mmCIF file with all atom_site columns, C-alpha atoms and ligand atoms in Angstrom:
data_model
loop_
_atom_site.group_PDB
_atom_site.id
_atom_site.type_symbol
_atom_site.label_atom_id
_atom_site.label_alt_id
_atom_site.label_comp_id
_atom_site.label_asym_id
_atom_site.label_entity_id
_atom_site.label_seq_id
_atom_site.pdbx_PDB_ins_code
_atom_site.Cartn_x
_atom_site.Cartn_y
_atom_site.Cartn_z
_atom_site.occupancy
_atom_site.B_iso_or_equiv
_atom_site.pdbx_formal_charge
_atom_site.auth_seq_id
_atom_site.auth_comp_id
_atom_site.auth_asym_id
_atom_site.auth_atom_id
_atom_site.pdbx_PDB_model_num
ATOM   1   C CA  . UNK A 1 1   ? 74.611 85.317 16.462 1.00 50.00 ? 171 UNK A CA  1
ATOM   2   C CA  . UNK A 1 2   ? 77.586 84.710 18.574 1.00 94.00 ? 172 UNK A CA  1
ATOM   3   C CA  . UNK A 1 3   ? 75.919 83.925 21.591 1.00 97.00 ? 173 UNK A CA  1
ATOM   4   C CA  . UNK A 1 4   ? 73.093 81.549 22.373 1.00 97.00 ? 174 UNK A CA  1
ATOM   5   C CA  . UNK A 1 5   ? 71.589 80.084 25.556 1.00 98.00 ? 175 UNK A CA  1
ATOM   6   C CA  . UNK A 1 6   ? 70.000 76.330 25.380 1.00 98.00 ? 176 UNK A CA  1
ATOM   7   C CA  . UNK A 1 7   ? 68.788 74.001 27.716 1.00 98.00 ? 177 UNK A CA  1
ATOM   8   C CA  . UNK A 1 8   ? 70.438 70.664 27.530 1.00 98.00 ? 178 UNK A CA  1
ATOM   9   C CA  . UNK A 1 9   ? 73.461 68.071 28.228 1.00 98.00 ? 179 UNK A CA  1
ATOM   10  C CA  . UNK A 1 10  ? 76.626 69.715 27.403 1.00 98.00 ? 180 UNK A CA  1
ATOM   11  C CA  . UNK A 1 11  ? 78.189 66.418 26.992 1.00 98.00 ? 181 UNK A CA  1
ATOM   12  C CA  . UNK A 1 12  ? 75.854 66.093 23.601 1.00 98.00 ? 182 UNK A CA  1
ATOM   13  C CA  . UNK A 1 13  ? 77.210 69.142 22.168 1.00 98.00 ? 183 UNK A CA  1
ATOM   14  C CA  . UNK A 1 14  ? 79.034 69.309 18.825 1.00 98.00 ? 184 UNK A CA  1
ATOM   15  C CA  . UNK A 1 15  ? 81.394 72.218 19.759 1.00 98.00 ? 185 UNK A CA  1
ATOM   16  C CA  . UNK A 1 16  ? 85.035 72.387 19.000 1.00 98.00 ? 186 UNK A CA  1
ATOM   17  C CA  . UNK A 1 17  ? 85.657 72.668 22.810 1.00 98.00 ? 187 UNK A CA  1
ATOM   18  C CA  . UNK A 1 18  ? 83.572 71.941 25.840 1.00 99.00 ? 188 UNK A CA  1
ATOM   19  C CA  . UNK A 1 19  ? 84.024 73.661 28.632 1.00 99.00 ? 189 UNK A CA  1
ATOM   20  C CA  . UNK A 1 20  ? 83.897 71.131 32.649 1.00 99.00 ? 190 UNK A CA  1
ATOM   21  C CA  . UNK A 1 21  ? 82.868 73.225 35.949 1.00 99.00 ? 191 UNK A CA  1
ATOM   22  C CA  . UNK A 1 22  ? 86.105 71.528 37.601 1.00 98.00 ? 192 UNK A CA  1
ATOM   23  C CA  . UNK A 1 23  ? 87.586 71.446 40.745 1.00 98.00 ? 193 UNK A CA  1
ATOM   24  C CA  . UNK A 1 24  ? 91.339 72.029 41.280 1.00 98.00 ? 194 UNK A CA  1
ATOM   25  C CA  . UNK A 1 25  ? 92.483 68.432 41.194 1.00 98.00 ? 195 UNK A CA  1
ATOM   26  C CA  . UNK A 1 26  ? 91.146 67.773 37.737 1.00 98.00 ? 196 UNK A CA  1
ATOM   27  C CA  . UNK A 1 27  ? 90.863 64.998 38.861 1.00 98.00 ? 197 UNK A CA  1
ATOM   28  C CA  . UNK A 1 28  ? 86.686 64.276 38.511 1.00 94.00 ? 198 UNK A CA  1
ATOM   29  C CA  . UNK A 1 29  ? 84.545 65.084 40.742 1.00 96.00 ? 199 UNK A CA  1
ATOM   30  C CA  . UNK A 1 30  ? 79.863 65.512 40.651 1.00 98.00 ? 200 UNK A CA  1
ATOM   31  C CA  . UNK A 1 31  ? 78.138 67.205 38.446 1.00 98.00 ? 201 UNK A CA  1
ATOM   32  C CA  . UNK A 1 32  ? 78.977 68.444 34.896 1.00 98.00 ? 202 UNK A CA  1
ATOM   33  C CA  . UNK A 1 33  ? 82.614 66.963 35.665 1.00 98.00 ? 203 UNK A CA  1
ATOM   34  C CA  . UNK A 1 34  ? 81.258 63.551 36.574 1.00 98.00 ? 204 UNK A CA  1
ATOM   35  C CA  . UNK A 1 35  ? 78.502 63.734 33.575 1.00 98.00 ? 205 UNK A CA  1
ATOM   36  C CA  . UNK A 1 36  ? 82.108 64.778 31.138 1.00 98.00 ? 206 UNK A CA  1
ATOM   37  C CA  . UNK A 1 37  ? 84.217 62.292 32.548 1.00 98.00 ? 207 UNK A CA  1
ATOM   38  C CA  . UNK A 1 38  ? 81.868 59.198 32.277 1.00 98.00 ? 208 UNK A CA  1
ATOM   39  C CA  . UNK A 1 39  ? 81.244 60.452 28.738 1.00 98.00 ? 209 UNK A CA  1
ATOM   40  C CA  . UNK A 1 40  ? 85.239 61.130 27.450 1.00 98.00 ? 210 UNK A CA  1
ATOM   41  C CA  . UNK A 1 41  ? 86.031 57.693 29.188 1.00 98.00 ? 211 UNK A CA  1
ATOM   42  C CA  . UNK A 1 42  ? 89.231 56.795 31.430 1.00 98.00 ? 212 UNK A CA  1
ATOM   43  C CA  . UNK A 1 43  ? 91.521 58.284 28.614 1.00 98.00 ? 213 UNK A CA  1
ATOM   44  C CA  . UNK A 1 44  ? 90.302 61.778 30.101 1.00 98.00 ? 214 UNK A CA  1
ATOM   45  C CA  . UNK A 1 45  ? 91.634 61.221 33.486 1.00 98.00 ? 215 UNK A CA  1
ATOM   46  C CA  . UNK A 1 46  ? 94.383 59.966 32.390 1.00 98.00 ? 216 UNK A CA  1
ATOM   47  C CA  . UNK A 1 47  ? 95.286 63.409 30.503 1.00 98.00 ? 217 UNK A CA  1
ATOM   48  C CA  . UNK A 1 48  ? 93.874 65.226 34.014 1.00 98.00 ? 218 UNK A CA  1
ATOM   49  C CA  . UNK A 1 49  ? 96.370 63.015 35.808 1.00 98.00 ? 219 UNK A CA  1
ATOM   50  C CA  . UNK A 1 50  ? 99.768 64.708 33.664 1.00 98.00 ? 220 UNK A CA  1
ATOM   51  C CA  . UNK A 1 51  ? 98.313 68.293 34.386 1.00 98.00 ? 221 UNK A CA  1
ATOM   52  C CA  . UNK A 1 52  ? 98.808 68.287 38.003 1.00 98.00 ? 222 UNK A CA  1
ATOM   53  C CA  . UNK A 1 53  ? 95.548 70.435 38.598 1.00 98.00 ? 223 UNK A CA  1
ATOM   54  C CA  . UNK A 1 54  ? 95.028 74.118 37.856 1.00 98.00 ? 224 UNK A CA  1
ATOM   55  C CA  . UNK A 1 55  ? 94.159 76.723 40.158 1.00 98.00 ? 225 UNK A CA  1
ATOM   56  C CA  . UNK A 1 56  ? 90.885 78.845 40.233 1.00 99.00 ? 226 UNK A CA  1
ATOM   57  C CA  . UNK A 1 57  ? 89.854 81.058 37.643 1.00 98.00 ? 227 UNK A CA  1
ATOM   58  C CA  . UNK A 1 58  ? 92.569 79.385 35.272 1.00 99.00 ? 228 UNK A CA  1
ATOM   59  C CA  . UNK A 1 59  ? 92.041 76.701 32.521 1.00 99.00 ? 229 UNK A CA  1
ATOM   60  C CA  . UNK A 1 60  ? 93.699 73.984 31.066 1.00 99.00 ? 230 UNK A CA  1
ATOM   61  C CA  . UNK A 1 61  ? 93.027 71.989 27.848 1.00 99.00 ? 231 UNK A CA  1
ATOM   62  C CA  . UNK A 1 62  ? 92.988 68.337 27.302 1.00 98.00 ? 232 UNK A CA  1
ATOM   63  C CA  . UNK A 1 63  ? 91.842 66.013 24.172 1.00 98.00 ? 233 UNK A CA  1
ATOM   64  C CA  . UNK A 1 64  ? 87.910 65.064 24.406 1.00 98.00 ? 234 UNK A CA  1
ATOM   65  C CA  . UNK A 1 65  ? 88.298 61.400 23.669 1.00 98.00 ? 235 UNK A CA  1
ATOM   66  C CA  . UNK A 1 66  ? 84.745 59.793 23.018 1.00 98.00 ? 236 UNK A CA  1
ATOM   67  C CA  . UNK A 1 67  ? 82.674 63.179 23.371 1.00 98.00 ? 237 UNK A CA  1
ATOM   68  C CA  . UNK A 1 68  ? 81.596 64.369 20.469 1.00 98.00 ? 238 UNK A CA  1
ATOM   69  C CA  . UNK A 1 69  ? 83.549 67.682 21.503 1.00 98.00 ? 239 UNK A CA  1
ATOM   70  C CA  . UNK A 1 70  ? 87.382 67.728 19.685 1.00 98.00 ? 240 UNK A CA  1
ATOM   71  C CA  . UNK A 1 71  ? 88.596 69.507 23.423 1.00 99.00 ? 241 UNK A CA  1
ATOM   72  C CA  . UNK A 1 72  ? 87.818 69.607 26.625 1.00 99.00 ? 242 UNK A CA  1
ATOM   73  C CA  . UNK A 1 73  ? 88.739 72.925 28.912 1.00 99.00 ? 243 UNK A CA  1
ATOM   74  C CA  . UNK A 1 74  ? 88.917 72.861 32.407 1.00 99.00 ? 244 UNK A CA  1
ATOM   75  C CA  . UNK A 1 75  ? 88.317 75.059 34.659 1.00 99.00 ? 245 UNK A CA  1
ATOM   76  C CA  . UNK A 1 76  ? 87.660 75.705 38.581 1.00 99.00 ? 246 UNK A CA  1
ATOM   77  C CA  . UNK A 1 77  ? 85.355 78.309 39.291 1.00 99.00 ? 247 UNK A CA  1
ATOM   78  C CA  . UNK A 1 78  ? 85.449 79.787 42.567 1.00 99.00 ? 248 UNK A CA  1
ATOM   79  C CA  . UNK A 1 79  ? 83.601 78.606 45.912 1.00 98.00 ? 249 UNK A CA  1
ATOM   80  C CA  . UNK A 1 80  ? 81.215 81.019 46.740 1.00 98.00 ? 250 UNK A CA  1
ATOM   81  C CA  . UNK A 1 81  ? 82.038 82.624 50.200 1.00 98.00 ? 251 UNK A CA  1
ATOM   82  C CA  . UNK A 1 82  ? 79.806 84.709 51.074 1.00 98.00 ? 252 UNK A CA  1
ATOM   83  C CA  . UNK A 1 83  ? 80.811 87.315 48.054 1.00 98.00 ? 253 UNK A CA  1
ATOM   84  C CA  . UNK A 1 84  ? 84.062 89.268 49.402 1.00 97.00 ? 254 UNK A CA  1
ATOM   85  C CA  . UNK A 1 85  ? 86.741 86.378 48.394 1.00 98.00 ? 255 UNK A CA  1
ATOM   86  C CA  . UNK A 1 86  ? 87.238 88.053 44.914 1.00 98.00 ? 256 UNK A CA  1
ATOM   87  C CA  . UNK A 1 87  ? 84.391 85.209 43.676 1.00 98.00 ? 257 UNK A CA  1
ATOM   88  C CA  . UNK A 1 88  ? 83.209 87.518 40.813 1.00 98.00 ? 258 UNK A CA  1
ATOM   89  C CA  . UNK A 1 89  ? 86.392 88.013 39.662 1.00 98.00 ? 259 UNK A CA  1
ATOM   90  C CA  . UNK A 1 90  ? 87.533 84.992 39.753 1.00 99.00 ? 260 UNK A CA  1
ATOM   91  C CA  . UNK A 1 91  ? 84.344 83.924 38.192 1.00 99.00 ? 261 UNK A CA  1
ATOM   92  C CA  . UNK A 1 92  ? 84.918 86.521 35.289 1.00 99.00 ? 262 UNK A CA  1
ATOM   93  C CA  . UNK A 1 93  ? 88.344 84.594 35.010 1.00 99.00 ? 263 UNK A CA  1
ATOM   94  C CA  . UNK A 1 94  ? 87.234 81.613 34.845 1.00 99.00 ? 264 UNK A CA  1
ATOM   95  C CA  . UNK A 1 95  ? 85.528 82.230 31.253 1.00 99.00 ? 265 UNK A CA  1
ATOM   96  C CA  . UNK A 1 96  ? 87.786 84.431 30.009 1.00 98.00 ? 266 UNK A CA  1
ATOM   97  C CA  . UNK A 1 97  ? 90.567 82.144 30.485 1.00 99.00 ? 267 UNK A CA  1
ATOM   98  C CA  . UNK A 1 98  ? 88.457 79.256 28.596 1.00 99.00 ? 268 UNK A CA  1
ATOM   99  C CA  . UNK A 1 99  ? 87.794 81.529 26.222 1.00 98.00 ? 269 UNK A CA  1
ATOM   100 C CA  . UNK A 1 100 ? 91.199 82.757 25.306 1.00 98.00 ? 270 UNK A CA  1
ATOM   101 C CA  . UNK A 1 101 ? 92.648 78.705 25.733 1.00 98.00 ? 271 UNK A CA  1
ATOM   102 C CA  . UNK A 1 102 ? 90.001 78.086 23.037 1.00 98.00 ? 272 UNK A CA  1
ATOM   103 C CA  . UNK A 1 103 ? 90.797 80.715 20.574 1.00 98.00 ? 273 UNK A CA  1
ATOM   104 C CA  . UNK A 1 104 ? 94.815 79.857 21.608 1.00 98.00 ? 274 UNK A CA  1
ATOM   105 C CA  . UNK A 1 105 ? 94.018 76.264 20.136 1.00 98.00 ? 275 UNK A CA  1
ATOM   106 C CA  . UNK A 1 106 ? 92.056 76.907 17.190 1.00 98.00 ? 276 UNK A CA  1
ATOM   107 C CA  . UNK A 1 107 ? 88.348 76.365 18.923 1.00 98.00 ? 277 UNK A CA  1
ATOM   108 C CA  . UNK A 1 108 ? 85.625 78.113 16.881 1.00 98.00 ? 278 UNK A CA  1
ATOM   109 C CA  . UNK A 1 109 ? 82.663 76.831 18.835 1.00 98.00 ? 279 UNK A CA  1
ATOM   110 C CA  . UNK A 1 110 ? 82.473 76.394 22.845 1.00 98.00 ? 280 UNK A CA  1
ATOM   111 C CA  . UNK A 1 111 ? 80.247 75.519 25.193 1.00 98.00 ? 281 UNK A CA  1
ATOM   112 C CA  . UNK A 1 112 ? 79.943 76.478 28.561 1.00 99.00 ? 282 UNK A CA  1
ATOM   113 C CA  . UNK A 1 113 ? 77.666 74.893 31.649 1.00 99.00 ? 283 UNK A CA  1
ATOM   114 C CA  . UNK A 1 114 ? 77.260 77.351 34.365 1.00 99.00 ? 284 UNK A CA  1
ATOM   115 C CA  . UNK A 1 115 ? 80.311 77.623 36.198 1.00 99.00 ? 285 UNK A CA  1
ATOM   116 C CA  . UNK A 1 116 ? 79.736 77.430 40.272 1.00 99.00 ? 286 UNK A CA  1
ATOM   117 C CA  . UNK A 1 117 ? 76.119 77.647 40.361 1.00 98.00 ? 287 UNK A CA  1
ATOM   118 C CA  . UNK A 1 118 ? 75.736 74.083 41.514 1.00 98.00 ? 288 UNK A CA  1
ATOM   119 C CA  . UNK A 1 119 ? 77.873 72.177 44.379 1.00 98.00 ? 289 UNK A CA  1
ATOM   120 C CA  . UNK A 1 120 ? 79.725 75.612 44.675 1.00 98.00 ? 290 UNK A CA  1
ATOM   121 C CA  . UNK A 1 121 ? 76.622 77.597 45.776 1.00 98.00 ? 291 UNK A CA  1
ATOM   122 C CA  . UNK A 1 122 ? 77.681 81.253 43.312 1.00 98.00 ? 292 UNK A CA  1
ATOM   123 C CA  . UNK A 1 123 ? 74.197 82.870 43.705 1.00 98.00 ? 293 UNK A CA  1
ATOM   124 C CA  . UNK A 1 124 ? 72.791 82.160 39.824 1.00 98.00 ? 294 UNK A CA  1
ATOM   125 C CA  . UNK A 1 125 ? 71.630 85.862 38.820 1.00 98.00 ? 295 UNK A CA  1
ATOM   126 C CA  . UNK A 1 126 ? 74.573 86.957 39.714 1.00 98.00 ? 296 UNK A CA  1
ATOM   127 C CA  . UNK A 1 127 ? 77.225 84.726 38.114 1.00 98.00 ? 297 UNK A CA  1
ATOM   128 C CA  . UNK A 1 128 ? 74.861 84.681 35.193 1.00 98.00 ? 298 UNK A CA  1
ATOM   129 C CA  . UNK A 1 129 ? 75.221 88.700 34.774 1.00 98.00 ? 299 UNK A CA  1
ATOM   130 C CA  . UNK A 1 130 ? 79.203 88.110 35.183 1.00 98.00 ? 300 UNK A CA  1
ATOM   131 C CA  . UNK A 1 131 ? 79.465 85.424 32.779 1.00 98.00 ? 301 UNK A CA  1
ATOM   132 C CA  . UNK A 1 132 ? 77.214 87.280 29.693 1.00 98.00 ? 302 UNK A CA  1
ATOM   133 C CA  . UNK A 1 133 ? 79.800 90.456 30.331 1.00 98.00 ? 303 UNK A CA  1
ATOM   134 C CA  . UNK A 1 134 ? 82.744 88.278 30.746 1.00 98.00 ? 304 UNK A CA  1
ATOM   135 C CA  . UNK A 1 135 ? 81.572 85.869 27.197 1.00 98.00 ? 305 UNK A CA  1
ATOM   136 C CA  . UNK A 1 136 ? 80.483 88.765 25.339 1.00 97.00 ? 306 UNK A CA  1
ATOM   137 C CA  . UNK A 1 137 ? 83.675 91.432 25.679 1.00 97.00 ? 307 UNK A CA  1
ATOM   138 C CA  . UNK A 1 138 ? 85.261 88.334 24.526 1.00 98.00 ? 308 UNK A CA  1
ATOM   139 C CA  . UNK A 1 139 ? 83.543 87.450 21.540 1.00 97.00 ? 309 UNK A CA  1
ATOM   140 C CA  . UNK A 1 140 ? 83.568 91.407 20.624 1.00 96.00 ? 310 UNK A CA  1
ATOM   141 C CA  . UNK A 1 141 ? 87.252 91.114 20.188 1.00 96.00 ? 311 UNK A CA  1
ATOM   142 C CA  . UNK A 1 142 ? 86.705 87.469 18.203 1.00 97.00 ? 312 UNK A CA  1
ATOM   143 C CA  . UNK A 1 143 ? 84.271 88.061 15.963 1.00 96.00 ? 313 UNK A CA  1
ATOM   144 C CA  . UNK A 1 144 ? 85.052 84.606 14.566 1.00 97.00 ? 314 UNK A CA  1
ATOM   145 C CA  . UNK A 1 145 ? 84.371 82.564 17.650 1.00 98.00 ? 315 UNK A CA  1
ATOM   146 C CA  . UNK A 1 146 ? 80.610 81.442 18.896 1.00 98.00 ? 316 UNK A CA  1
ATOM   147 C CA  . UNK A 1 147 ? 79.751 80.702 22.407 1.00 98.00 ? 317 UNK A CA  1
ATOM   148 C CA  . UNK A 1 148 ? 76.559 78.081 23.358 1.00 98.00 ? 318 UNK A CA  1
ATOM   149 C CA  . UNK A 1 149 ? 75.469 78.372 27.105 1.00 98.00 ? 319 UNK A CA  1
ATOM   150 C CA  . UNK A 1 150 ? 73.970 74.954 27.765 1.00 98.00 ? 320 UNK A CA  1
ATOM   151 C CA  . UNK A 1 151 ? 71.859 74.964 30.758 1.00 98.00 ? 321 UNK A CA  1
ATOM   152 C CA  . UNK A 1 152 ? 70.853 71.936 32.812 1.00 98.00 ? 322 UNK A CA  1
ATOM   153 C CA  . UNK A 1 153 ? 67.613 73.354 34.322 1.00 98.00 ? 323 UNK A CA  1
ATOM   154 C CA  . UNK A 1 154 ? 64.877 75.957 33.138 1.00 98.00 ? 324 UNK A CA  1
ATOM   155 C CA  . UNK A 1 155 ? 65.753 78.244 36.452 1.00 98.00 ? 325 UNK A CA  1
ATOM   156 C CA  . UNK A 1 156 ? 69.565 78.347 34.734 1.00 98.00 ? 326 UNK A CA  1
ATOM   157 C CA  . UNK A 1 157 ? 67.952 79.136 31.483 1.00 98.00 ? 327 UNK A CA  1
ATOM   158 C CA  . UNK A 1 158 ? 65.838 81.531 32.594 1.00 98.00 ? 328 UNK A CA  1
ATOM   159 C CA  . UNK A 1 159 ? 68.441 83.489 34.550 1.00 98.00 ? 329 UNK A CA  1
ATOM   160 C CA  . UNK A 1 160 ? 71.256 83.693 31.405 1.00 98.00 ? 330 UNK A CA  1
ATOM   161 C CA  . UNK A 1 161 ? 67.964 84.852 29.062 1.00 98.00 ? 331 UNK A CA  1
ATOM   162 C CA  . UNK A 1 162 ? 67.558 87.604 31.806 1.00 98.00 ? 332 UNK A CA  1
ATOM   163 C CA  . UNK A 1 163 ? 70.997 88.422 32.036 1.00 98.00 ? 333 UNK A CA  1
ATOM   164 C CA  . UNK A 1 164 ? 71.679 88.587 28.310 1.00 97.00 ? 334 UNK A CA  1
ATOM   165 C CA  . UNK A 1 165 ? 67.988 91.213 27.731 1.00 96.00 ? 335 UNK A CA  1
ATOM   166 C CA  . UNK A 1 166 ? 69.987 93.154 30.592 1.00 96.00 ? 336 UNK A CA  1
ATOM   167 C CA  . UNK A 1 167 ? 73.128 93.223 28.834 1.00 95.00 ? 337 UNK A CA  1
ATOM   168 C CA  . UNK A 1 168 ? 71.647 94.643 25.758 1.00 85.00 ? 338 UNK A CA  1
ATOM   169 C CA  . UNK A 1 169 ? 72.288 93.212 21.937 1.00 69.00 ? 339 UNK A CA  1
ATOM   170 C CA  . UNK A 1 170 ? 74.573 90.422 22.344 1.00 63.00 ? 340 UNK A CA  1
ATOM   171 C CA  . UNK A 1 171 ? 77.558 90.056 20.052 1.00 62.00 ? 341 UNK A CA  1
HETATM 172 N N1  . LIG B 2 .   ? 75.334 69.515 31.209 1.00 97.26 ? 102 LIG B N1  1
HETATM 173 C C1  . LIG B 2 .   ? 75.225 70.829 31.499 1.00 97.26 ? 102 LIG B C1  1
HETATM 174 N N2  . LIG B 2 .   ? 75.133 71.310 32.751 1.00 97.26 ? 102 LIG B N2  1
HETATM 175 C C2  . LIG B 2 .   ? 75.164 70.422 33.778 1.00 97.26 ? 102 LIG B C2  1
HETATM 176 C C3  . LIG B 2 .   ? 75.285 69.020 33.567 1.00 97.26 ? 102 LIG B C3  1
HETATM 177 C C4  . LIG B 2 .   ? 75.375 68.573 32.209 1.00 97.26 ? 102 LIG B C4  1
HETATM 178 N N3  . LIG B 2 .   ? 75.498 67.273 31.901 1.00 97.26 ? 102 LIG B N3  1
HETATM 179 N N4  . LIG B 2 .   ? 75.269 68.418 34.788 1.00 97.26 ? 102 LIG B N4  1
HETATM 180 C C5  . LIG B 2 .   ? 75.136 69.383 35.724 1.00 97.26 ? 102 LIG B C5  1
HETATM 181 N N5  . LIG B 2 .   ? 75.060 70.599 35.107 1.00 97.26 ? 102 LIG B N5  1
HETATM 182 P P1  . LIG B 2 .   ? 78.284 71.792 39.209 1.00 97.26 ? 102 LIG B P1  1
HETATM 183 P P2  . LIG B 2 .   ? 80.171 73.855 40.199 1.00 97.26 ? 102 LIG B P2  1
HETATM 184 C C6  . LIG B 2 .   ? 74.910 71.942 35.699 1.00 97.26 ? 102 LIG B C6  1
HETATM 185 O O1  . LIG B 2 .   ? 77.921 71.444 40.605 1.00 97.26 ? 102 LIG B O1  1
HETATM 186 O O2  . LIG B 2 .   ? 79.109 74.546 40.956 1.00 97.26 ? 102 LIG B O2  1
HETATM 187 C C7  . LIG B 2 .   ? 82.063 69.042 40.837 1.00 97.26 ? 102 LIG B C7  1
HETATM 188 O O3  . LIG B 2 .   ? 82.049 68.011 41.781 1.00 97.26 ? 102 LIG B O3  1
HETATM 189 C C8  . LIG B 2 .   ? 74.371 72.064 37.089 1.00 97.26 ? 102 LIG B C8  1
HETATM 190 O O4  . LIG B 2 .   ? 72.961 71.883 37.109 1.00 97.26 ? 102 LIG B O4  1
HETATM 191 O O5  . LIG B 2 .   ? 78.532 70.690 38.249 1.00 97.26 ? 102 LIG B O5  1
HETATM 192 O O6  . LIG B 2 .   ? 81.134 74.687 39.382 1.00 97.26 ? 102 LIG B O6  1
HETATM 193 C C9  . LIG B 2 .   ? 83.476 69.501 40.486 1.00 97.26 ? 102 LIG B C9  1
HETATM 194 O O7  . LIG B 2 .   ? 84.407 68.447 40.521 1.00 97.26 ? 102 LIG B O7  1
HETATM 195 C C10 . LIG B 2 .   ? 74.752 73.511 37.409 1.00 97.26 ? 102 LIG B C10 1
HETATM 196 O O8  . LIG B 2 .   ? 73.811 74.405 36.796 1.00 97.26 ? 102 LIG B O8  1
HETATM 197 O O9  . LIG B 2 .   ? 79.632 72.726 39.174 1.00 97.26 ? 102 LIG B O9  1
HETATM 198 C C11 . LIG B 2 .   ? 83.744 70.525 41.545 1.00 97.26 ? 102 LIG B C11 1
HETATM 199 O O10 . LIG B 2 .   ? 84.202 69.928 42.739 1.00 97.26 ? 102 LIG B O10 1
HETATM 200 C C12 . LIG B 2 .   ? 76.094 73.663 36.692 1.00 97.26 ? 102 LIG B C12 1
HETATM 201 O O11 . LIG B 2 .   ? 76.174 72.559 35.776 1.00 97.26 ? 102 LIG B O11 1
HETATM 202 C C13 . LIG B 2 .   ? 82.407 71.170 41.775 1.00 97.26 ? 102 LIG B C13 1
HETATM 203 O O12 . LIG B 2 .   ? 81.433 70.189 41.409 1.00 97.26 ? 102 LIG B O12 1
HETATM 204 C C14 . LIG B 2 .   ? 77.316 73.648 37.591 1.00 97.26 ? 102 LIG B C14 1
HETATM 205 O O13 . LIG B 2 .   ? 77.131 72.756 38.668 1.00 97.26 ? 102 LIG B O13 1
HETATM 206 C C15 . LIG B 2 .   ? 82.193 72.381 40.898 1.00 97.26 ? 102 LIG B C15 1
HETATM 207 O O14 . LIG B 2 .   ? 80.991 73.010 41.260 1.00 97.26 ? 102 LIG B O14 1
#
């Protein structure tokens, strides 16, 4: 099956590319990001540094140094504002940009945390139902590609495993 939903550490995962919650700096930050960057090591800031940050709902790629991962994508997700700040959208672009840097470079296998739903508040049922559309129109057209959804909590896992019975039969 191309898409599965886990609970777990994403920095643990044995995926071509990883996928950080970012914030437009690249340059670190809480969270997933801190939990990626103390577990690539200072060579990943260093990349971050030559990247000169990336705005929201874009991605950009860097090497992923002493995680098991071969890549790491980064990505800011949106701040949630209250909803009428183009947040799902944004959110929607936020994986399909990972996505398509991933299959741009060669990456098979990718992992995603859930993007927003912690320090940047994105209500969790609902950026869980935009990121099951979002991953699996992608992985329709990529057949070849498989996505994991690690999630740090049981409430996270619980809402993609709702989302994804929703959706209907995933990819
Ligand atoms: N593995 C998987 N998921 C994790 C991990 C981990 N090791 N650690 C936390 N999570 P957040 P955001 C979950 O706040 O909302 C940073 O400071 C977490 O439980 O990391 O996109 C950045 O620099 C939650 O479910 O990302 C930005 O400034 C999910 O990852 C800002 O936070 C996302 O929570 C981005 O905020």
């Amino acid at each position: 099956m191309g898409y599965t939903i886990i609970s777990g550490d994403i920095t643990t995962q044995h995926a071509d590319a990883i996928v950080n919650a970012a914030n437009t700096s690249l340059l670190g930050g809480g969270g997933v990001d801190g939990a990626i960057h103390r577990a690539a090591g200072p060579e990943l800031l260093r990349e971050c540094r030559t990247l000169h940050g990336c705005r929201t709902g874009e991605a950009k790629i860097t090497k992923g140094y002493r995680l098991p991962a071969r890549y790491v994508i980064h990505t800011p997700g949106p701040v949630w504002r209250g909803g009428n700040a183009g947040e799902d959208e944004l959110l929607a672009s936020s994986y399909w940009s990972s996505l398509r840097l991933a299959a741009e470079n060669g990456a098979k296998t990718v992992a995603f945390p859930s993007i927003s739903t912690g320090v940047y508040r994105f209500p969790l049922e609902r950026a869980a139902r935009i990121a099951t559309e979002t991953v699996c129109g992608f992985l329709r057209e990529h057949p070849d590609m498989s996505v994991t959804m690690v999630c740090f909590d049981e409430r996270t896992k619980a809402a993609y495993e709702k989302a994804l019975a929703e959706y209907g039969s995933p990819p």
